[in-house]
Amino acid sequence: MTNKNQVQDQVAKAMSSLDGIQPATANPHLYTRIKAKLEQEKSSWGWLAAFLSRPIVAVALVATVILINILTITANRSVPEETTDQLVSLAQDYSFQPSNILENGFNQP
Amino acid sequence: MTDPQFIELLRKGDETAFHQLVEDWKDRIYNTALGLVQQAEDAEEITQDVFIIAWKSVQQFRGESSIQTWLYKIAVHQSLDCIRRRKRKKRFGFLVPLFGSEEEQEQEPGNFLHPGVQLEKKQEAQVLFKAIRKLPEQQRVAYSLQKIEGLAIKEIAQVLETTDGAVEALLNRAKTNLQKILSSYYQTHRDD
């Protein structure tokens, strides 16, 4: 038998090696393990994920985040002017002008 | 009991029905997963996950396909997911010693042998399983479902959501590829 024929023979044998294969059987305690896994999921973070993934909860959360963002943006728009005004009047009241400190030579030894 | 009646019980959260589902299908799902992932621990994990997913998603099951097709679809999806994860871990395995423990490194199944293979065909079957791992995903699934799980072409087509013709083409390509892989293997391993 030539080498080529030998190889072909081995290939054919390998290709037919799964003929008549018997199905593998699962663990007889599979259901108990599945139940344990389900219980574990329930007791840990599973319930939180399930709660958050509910459409109503998810939409409500997104709406809350958007509302907080809108409130923050609108609040920030008015705050800088007031704050600036307050700072200017405070500086004027106490004659607190950084340039004056340098001009008056307080930094000199 | 018909499929729709049984599904209705599952939808109602009937645990006896769920127990029945597991007992009726666990061997077939395990056998399918084992044929695809070629590792007993992973196959058992996948089998558990298949039933957990089925239990949780039964509300979305519209009954357009049979319970068999539904469960096989989940099993194939989970098995392919496991194979992809394994490949990713292997590809980035060099990072493990830097960022993780050695234990996390994925072990590529060595010389896998399905427990249902006849003893006298053991050696050839090991070589064939190794060759099956080199097939493209769809060919691997179609070939395993037919050869290991014994599904008919029509059933495979339903699981893969394709036509009978497409499955036949996949199987033909799988056989041609396997013959090529095996030829090359036996040419370099003459003594085997």
mmCIF file of C-alpha atoms in Angstrom:
data_model
loop_
_atom_site.group_PDB
_atom_site.id
_atom_site.type_symbol
_atom_site.label_atom_id
_atom_site.label_comp_id
_atom_site.label_asym_id
_atom_site.label_seq_id
_atom_site.Cartn_x
_atom_site.Cartn_y
_atom_site.Cartn_z
ATOM 1 C CA MET A 1 0.000 0.000 0.000
ATOM 2 C CA THR A 2 1.428 3.387 -0.977
ATOM 3 C CA ASN A 3 1.786 6.216 1.490
ATOM 4 C CA LYS A 4 -1.017 8.122 -0.241
ATOM 5 C CA ASN A 5 -3.349 5.183 0.113
ATOM 6 C CA GLN A 6 -2.397 4.770 3.767
ATOM 7 C CA VAL A 7 -3.214 8.421 4.445
ATOM 8 C CA GLN A 8 -6.521 8.144 2.591
ATOM 9 C CA ASP A 9 -7.373 5.059 4.603
ATOM 10 C CA GLN A 10 -6.596 6.813 7.887
ATOM 11 C CA VAL A 11 -8.654 9.837 6.829
ATOM 12 C CA ALA A 12 -11.606 7.617 5.976
ATOM 13 C CA LYS A 13 -11.303 5.832 9.330
ATOM 14 C CA ALA A 14 -11.207 9.130 11.221
ATOM 15 C CA MET A 15 -14.166 10.498 9.270
ATOM 16 C CA SER A 16 -16.254 7.482 10.203
ATOM 17 C CA SER A 17 -15.093 7.367 13.828
ATOM 18 C CA LEU A 18 -18.212 9.167 15.043
ATOM 19 C CA ASP A 19 -20.568 6.661 13.432
ATOM 20 C CA GLY A 20 -22.638 4.954 16.070
ATOM 21 C CA ILE A 21 -21.663 7.465 18.765
ATOM 22 C CA GLN A 22 -23.786 7.280 21.915
ATOM 23 C CA PRO A 23 -25.104 10.549 23.383
ATOM 24 C CA ALA A 24 -23.385 11.832 26.508
ATOM 25 C CA THR A 25 -25.518 12.122 29.614
ATOM 26 C CA ALA A 26 -25.750 15.196 31.808
ATOM 27 C CA ASN A 27 -25.155 15.334 35.532
ATOM 28 C CA PRO A 28 -28.138 13.674 37.304
ATOM 29 C CA HIS A 29 -28.177 16.565 39.823
ATOM 30 C CA LEU A 30 -28.384 19.218 37.125
ATOM 31 C CA TYR A 31 -31.780 20.537 38.221
ATOM 32 C CA THR A 32 -30.586 21.020 41.822
ATOM 33 C CA ARG A 33 -27.589 22.975 40.547
ATOM 34 C CA ILE A 34 -29.782 25.125 38.318
ATOM 35 C CA LYS A 35 -32.093 25.891 41.240
ATOM 36 C CA ALA A 36 -29.121 26.774 43.436
ATOM 37 C CA LYS A 37 -27.790 29.110 40.741
ATOM 38 C CA LEU A 38 -31.179 30.786 40.380
ATOM 39 C CA GLU A 39 -31.465 31.258 44.160
ATOM 40 C CA GLN A 40 -27.954 32.673 44.313
ATOM 41 C CA GLU A 41 -28.792 35.180 41.573
ATOM 42 C CA LYS A 42 -31.953 36.198 43.377
ATOM 43 C CA SER A 43 -30.236 36.805 46.692
ATOM 44 C CA SER A 44 -27.255 38.754 45.383
ATOM 45 C CA TRP A 45 -27.246 41.491 42.762
ATOM 46 C CA GLY A 46 -29.710 39.713 40.548
ATOM 47 C CA TRP A 47 -32.756 41.411 42.000
ATOM 48 C CA LEU A 48 -31.157 44.855 41.619
ATOM 49 C CA ALA A 49 -30.287 44.239 37.960
ATOM 50 C CA ALA A 50 -33.776 42.886 37.307
ATOM 51 C CA PHE A 51 -35.330 45.914 39.014
ATOM 52 C CA LEU A 52 -33.175 48.423 37.126
ATOM 53 C CA SER A 53 -33.765 46.737 33.793
ATOM 54 C CA ARG A 54 -37.545 47.172 34.062
ATOM 55 C CA PRO A 55 -38.573 49.639 31.342
ATOM 56 C CA ILE A 56 -40.509 51.898 33.747
ATOM 57 C CA VAL A 57 -37.624 52.106 36.193
ATOM 58 C CA ALA A 58 -35.067 52.656 33.428
ATOM 59 C CA VAL A 59 -37.132 55.467 31.833
ATOM 60 C CA ALA A 60 -37.752 57.083 35.219
ATOM 61 C CA LEU A 61 -34.042 56.986 36.019
ATOM 62 C CA VAL A 62 -33.081 58.514 32.677
ATOM 63 C CA ALA A 63 -35.734 61.240 33.123
ATOM 64 C CA THR A 64 -34.394 62.024 36.612
ATOM 65 C CA VAL A 65 -30.824 62.317 35.316
ATOM 66 C CA ILE A 66 -31.957 64.622 32.492
ATOM 67 C CA LEU A 67 -33.978 66.753 34.958
ATOM 68 C CA ILE A 68 -31.005 67.071 37.314
ATOM 69 C CA ASN A 69 -28.826 68.111 34.358
ATOM 70 C CA ILE A 70 -31.337 70.747 33.242
ATOM 71 C CA LEU A 71 -31.633 72.109 36.797
ATOM 72 C CA THR A 72 -27.859 72.244 37.184
ATOM 73 C CA ILE A 73 -27.402 74.050 33.866
ATOM 74 C CA THR A 74 -30.116 76.641 34.594
ATOM 75 C CA ALA A 75 -28.824 77.185 38.122
ATOM 76 C CA ASN A 76 -25.263 77.673 36.862
ATOM 77 C CA ARG A 77 -26.345 80.275 34.323
ATOM 78 C CA SER A 78 -27.539 82.710 36.991
ATOM 79 C CA VAL A 79 -24.975 81.973 39.677
ATOM 80 C CA PRO A 80 -21.798 83.354 38.031
ATOM 81 C CA GLU A 81 -23.206 86.883 37.595
ATOM 82 C CA GLU A 82 -24.370 87.097 41.200
ATOM 83 C CA THR A 83 -21.169 85.611 42.490
ATOM 84 C CA THR A 84 -19.090 87.992 40.418
ATOM 85 C CA ASP A 85 -21.136 90.959 41.601
ATOM 86 C CA GLN A 86 -20.807 89.886 45.194
ATOM 87 C CA LEU A 87 -17.048 89.431 44.861
ATOM 88 C CA VAL A 88 -16.584 92.806 43.195
ATOM 89 C CA SER A 89 -18.567 94.618 45.873
ATOM 90 C CA LEU A 90 -16.700 92.742 48.605
ATOM 91 C CA ALA A 91 -13.331 93.627 47.060
ATOM 92 C CA GLN A 92 -14.394 97.239 46.776
ATOM 93 C CA ASP A 93 -15.612 97.364 50.382
ATOM 94 C CA TYR A 94 -12.292 96.124 51.709
ATOM 95 C CA SER A 95 -10.116 97.752 49.010
ATOM 96 C CA PHE A 96 -8.833 94.271 48.214
ATOM 97 C CA GLN A 97 -6.988 94.644 44.938
ATOM 98 C CA PRO A 98 -4.072 92.290 44.340
ATOM 99 C CA SER A 99 -2.321 94.834 42.113
ATOM 100 C CA ASN A 100 -2.321 97.343 44.980
ATOM 101 C CA ILE A 101 -0.467 94.979 47.280
ATOM 102 C CA LEU A 102 2.407 94.734 44.817
ATOM 103 C CA GLU A 103 2.415 98.465 44.072
ATOM 104 C CA ASN A 104 2.526 99.327 47.749
ATOM 105 C CA GLY A 105 5.587 97.157 48.143
ATOM 106 C CA PHE A 106 4.232 94.927 50.931
ATOM 107 C CA ASN A 107 6.146 92.029 49.447
ATOM 108 C CA GLN A 108 9.480 93.736 49.762
ATOM 109 C CA PRO A 109 11.677 92.794 52.705
ATOM 110 C CA MET B 1 -49.265 17.878 26.517
ATOM 111 C CA THR B 2 -48.621 20.065 23.484
ATOM 112 C CA ASP B 3 -45.783 22.581 23.246
ATOM 113 C CA PRO B 4 -48.044 25.692 23.599
ATOM 114 C CA GLN B 5 -49.732 24.241 26.730
ATOM 115 C CA PHE B 6 -46.357 23.415 28.249
ATOM 116 C CA ILE B 7 -44.994 26.872 27.410
ATOM 117 C CA GLU B 8 -48.050 28.413 29.039
ATOM 118 C CA LEU B 9 -47.260 26.561 32.273
ATOM 119 C CA LEU B 10 -43.670 27.774 32.144
ATOM 120 C CA ARG B 11 -44.877 31.336 31.572
ATOM 121 C CA LYS B 12 -47.006 31.053 34.696
ATOM 122 C CA GLY B 13 -43.845 30.166 36.618
ATOM 123 C CA ASP B 14 -44.819 26.547 37.197
ATOM 124 C CA GLU B 15 -41.712 25.005 38.750
ATOM 125 C CA THR B 16 -42.893 21.441 38.123
ATOM 126 C CA ALA B 17 -43.050 22.240 34.418
ATOM 127 C CA PHE B 18 -39.574 23.720 34.590
ATOM 128 C CA HIS B 19 -38.272 20.593 36.345
ATOM 129 C CA GLN B 20 -39.880 18.521 33.619
ATOM 130 C CA LEU B 21 -38.269 20.659 30.912
ATOM 131 C CA VAL B 22 -34.823 20.167 32.475
ATOM 132 C CA GLU B 23 -35.266 16.420 32.871
ATOM 133 C CA ASP B 24 -36.598 15.991 29.329
ATOM 134 C CA TRP B 25 -33.878 17.994 27.614
ATOM 135 C CA LYS B 26 -30.766 18.042 29.802
ATOM 136 C CA ASP B 27 -29.012 15.112 28.079
ATOM 137 C CA ARG B 28 -29.572 16.435 24.575
ATOM 138 C CA ILE B 29 -28.481 19.950 25.520
ATOM 139 C CA TYR B 30 -25.419 18.652 27.362
ATOM 140 C CA ASN B 31 -24.503 16.402 24.434
ATOM 141 C CA THR B 32 -24.794 19.331 22.013
ATOM 142 C CA ALA B 33 -22.705 21.633 24.187
ATOM 143 C CA LEU B 34 -20.104 18.934 24.797
ATOM 144 C CA GLY B 35 -19.773 18.251 21.071
ATOM 145 C CA LEU B 36 -19.227 21.942 20.392
ATOM 146 C CA VAL B 37 -16.993 23.068 23.256
ATOM 147 C CA GLN B 38 -15.293 19.687 23.754
ATOM 148 C CA GLN B 39 -14.839 20.149 27.482
ATOM 149 C CA ALA B 40 -17.030 18.533 30.137
ATOM 150 C CA GLU B 41 -16.901 21.357 32.734
ATOM 151 C CA ASP B 42 -17.774 24.026 30.178
ATOM 152 C CA ALA B 43 -20.522 21.842 28.707
ATOM 153 C CA GLU B 44 -22.115 21.396 32.130
ATOM 154 C CA GLU B 45 -21.927 25.127 32.834
ATOM 155 C CA ILE B 46 -23.505 25.854 29.438
ATOM 156 C CA THR B 47 -26.277 23.317 30.042
ATOM 157 C CA GLN B 48 -27.153 25.006 33.331
ATOM 158 C CA ASP B 49 -27.108 28.429 31.657
ATOM 159 C CA VAL B 50 -29.322 27.250 28.791
ATOM 160 C CA PHE B 51 -32.109 26.308 31.208
ATOM 161 C CA ILE B 52 -31.672 29.440 33.287
ATOM 162 C CA ILE B 53 -31.919 31.585 30.141
ATOM 163 C CA ALA B 54 -34.953 29.595 28.967
ATOM 164 C CA TRP B 55 -36.665 30.035 32.354
ATOM 165 C CA LYS B 56 -35.991 33.761 32.415
ATOM 166 C CA SER B 57 -36.888 34.418 28.783
ATOM 167 C CA VAL B 58 -39.950 32.207 28.476
ATOM 168 C CA GLN B 59 -42.148 35.340 28.515
ATOM 169 C CA GLN B 60 -40.501 36.464 25.261
ATOM 170 C CA PHE B 61 -40.828 33.041 23.625
ATOM 171 C CA ARG B 62 -43.490 33.526 20.983
ATOM 172 C CA GLY B 63 -43.935 29.861 20.179
ATOM 173 C CA GLU B 64 -43.028 30.320 16.520
ATOM 174 C CA SER B 65 -40.546 27.483 16.807
ATOM 175 C CA SER B 66 -40.690 24.244 18.781
ATOM 176 C CA ILE B 67 -39.235 23.885 22.275
ATOM 177 C CA GLN B 68 -36.496 21.740 20.710
ATOM 178 C CA THR B 69 -35.409 24.463 18.281
ATOM 179 C CA TRP B 70 -35.615 27.126 20.994
ATOM 180 C CA LEU B 71 -33.399 25.175 23.417
ATOM 181 C CA TYR B 72 -30.913 24.112 20.736
ATOM 182 C CA LYS B 73 -30.631 27.738 19.578
ATOM 183 C CA ILE B 74 -29.763 28.890 23.106
ATOM 184 C CA ALA B 75 -27.313 25.989 23.505
ATOM 185 C CA VAL B 76 -25.529 26.752 20.242
ATOM 186 C CA HIS B 77 -25.379 30.460 21.067
ATOM 187 C CA GLN B 78 -23.958 29.810 24.542
ATOM 188 C CA SER B 79 -21.454 27.273 23.219
ATOM 189 C CA LEU B 80 -20.179 29.617 20.511
ATOM 190 C CA ASP B 81 -19.907 32.331 23.129
ATOM 191 C CA CYS B 82 -17.761 30.031 25.253
ATOM 192 C CA ILE B 83 -15.535 29.127 22.266
ATOM 193 C CA ARG B 84 -15.080 32.832 21.396
ATOM 194 C CA ARG B 85 -14.220 33.679 25.003
ATOM 195 C CA ARG B 86 -11.665 30.898 25.001
ATOM 196 C CA LYS B 87 -10.088 32.183 21.777
ATOM 197 C CA ARG B 88 -9.967 35.727 23.131
ATOM 198 C CA LYS B 89 -8.301 34.543 26.323
ATOM 199 C CA LYS B 90 -5.797 32.522 24.329
ATOM 200 C CA ARG B 91 -5.040 35.514 22.076
ATOM 201 C CA PHE B 92 -4.480 37.853 25.002
ATOM 202 C CA GLY B 93 -3.047 35.131 27.227
ATOM 203 C CA PHE B 94 0.325 36.885 27.342
ATOM 204 C CA LEU B 95 -1.313 39.675 29.375
ATOM 205 C CA VAL B 96 -2.449 37.277 32.098
ATOM 206 C CA PRO B 97 0.910 37.029 33.883
ATOM 207 C CA LEU B 98 1.003 40.845 33.928
ATOM 208 C CA PHE B 99 -2.535 41.598 35.069
ATOM 209 C CA GLY B 100 -4.036 38.427 36.462
ATOM 210 C CA SER B 101 -3.399 35.084 38.007
ATOM 211 C CA GLU B 102 -2.153 32.055 36.119
ATOM 212 C CA GLU B 103 -5.313 30.167 37.100
ATOM 213 C CA GLU B 104 -7.427 32.417 34.907
ATOM 214 C CA GLN B 105 -5.652 31.250 31.782
ATOM 215 C CA GLU B 106 -8.009 29.341 29.506
ATOM 216 C CA GLN B 107 -7.112 25.761 28.865
ATOM 217 C CA GLU B 108 -7.545 24.702 25.255
ATOM 218 C CA PRO B 109 -9.161 21.254 25.278
ATOM 219 C CA GLY B 110 -6.359 18.779 24.690
ATOM 220 C CA ASN B 111 -7.166 15.374 23.299
ATOM 221 C CA PHE B 112 -10.891 15.487 23.837
ATOM 222 C CA LEU B 113 -12.776 12.263 23.653
ATOM 223 C CA HIS B 114 -16.530 12.170 23.670
ATOM 224 C CA PRO B 115 -17.704 9.537 26.200
ATOM 225 C CA GLY B 116 -20.057 7.996 23.651
ATOM 226 C CA VAL B 117 -17.360 7.087 21.125
ATOM 227 C CA GLN B 118 -16.826 3.376 20.595
ATOM 228 C CA LEU B 119 -13.623 2.138 22.226
ATOM 229 C CA GLU B 120 -12.024 0.812 19.031
ATOM 230 C CA LYS B 121 -12.517 4.166 17.306
ATOM 231 C CA LYS B 122 -11.125 6.220 20.198
ATOM 232 C CA GLN B 123 -7.820 7.204 18.594
ATOM 233 C CA GLU B 124 -9.305 8.292 15.269
ATOM 234 C CA ALA B 125 -12.123 10.157 17.043
ATOM 235 C CA GLN B 126 -9.593 12.184 19.041
ATOM 236 C CA VAL B 127 -7.928 13.274 15.805
ATOM 237 C CA LEU B 128 -11.287 14.069 14.245
ATOM 238 C CA PHE B 129 -12.388 16.198 17.235
ATOM 239 C CA LYS B 130 -9.137 18.130 16.985
ATOM 240 C CA ALA B 131 -9.831 18.721 13.280
ATOM 241 C CA ILE B 132 -13.424 19.835 13.999
ATOM 242 C CA ARG B 133 -12.022 22.607 16.209
ATOM 243 C CA LYS B 134 -10.322 24.076 13.134
ATOM 244 C CA LEU B 135 -13.567 24.430 11.172
ATOM 245 C CA PRO B 136 -15.300 27.802 10.764
ATOM 246 C CA GLU B 137 -18.096 28.326 13.337
ATOM 247 C CA GLN B 138 -21.145 27.582 11.161
ATOM 248 C CA GLN B 139 -19.565 24.458 9.662
ATOM 249 C CA ARG B 140 -18.558 23.284 13.124
ATOM 250 C CA VAL B 141 -22.096 23.743 14.424
ATOM 251 C CA ALA B 142 -23.776 22.056 11.457
ATOM 252 C CA TYR B 143 -21.344 19.119 11.495
ATOM 253 C CA SER B 144 -21.586 18.617 15.279
ATOM 254 C CA LEU B 145 -25.381 18.818 15.289
ATOM 255 C CA GLN B 146 -25.564 16.198 12.577
ATOM 256 C CA LYS B 147 -22.799 13.817 13.637
ATOM 257 C CA ILE B 148 -22.898 14.054 17.428
ATOM 258 C CA GLU B 149 -26.480 15.055 18.142
ATOM 259 C CA GLY B 150 -27.944 13.237 15.153
ATOM 260 C CA LEU B 151 -30.217 16.065 14.023
ATOM 261 C CA ALA B 152 -31.767 15.980 10.568
ATOM 262 C CA ILE B 153 -30.897 18.668 8.021
ATOM 263 C CA LYS B 154 -34.294 20.306 8.465
ATOM 264 C CA GLU B 155 -33.797 20.532 12.247
ATOM 265 C CA ILE B 156 -30.294 21.979 11.836
ATOM 266 C CA ALA B 157 -31.718 24.544 9.396
ATOM 267 C CA GLN B 158 -34.266 25.632 12.010
ATOM 268 C CA VAL B 159 -31.601 25.985 14.687
ATOM 269 C CA LEU B 160 -29.320 27.993 12.390
ATOM 270 C CA GLU B 161 -32.281 29.936 10.954
ATOM 271 C CA THR B 162 -31.357 29.072 7.397
ATOM 272 C CA THR B 163 -32.518 26.872 4.522
ATOM 273 C CA ASP B 164 -32.027 23.146 4.104
ATOM 274 C CA GLY B 165 -29.864 23.847 1.046
ATOM 275 C CA ALA B 166 -27.595 26.143 3.016
ATOM 276 C CA VAL B 167 -27.129 23.450 5.695
ATOM 277 C CA GLU B 168 -26.286 20.861 3.029
ATOM 278 C CA ALA B 169 -23.692 23.232 1.594
ATOM 279 C CA LEU B 170 -22.259 23.850 5.086
ATOM 280 C CA LEU B 171 -21.995 20.113 5.717
ATOM 281 C CA ASN B 172 -20.300 19.468 2.371
ATOM 282 C CA ARG B 173 -17.773 22.218 3.010
ATOM 283 C CA ALA B 174 -17.189 20.917 6.531
ATOM 284 C CA LYS B 175 -16.486 17.402 5.224
ATOM 285 C CA THR B 176 -14.118 18.685 2.517
ATOM 286 C CA ASN B 177 -12.269 20.841 5.042
ATOM 287 C CA LEU B 178 -12.029 18.001 7.534
ATOM 288 C CA GLN B 179 -10.607 15.678 4.887
ATOM 289 C CA LYS B 180 -7.973 18.288 4.049
ATOM 290 C CA ILE B 181 -7.076 18.861 7.718
ATOM 291 C CA LEU B 182 -6.917 15.118 8.411
ATOM 292 C CA SER B 183 -4.819 14.423 5.291
ATOM 293 C CA SER B 184 -2.338 17.031 6.338
ATOM 294 C CA TYR B 185 -2.320 15.643 9.893
ATOM 295 C CA TYR B 186 -1.720 12.035 8.849
ATOM 296 C CA GLN B 187 0.971 13.037 6.361
ATOM 297 C CA THR B 188 2.961 14.604 9.185
ATOM 298 C CA HIS B 189 2.058 11.920 11.768
ATOM 299 C CA ARG B 190 2.677 8.773 9.763
ATOM 300 C CA ASP B 191 2.946 6.487 12.782
ATOM 301 C CA ASP B 192 -0.466 7.372 14.252
#
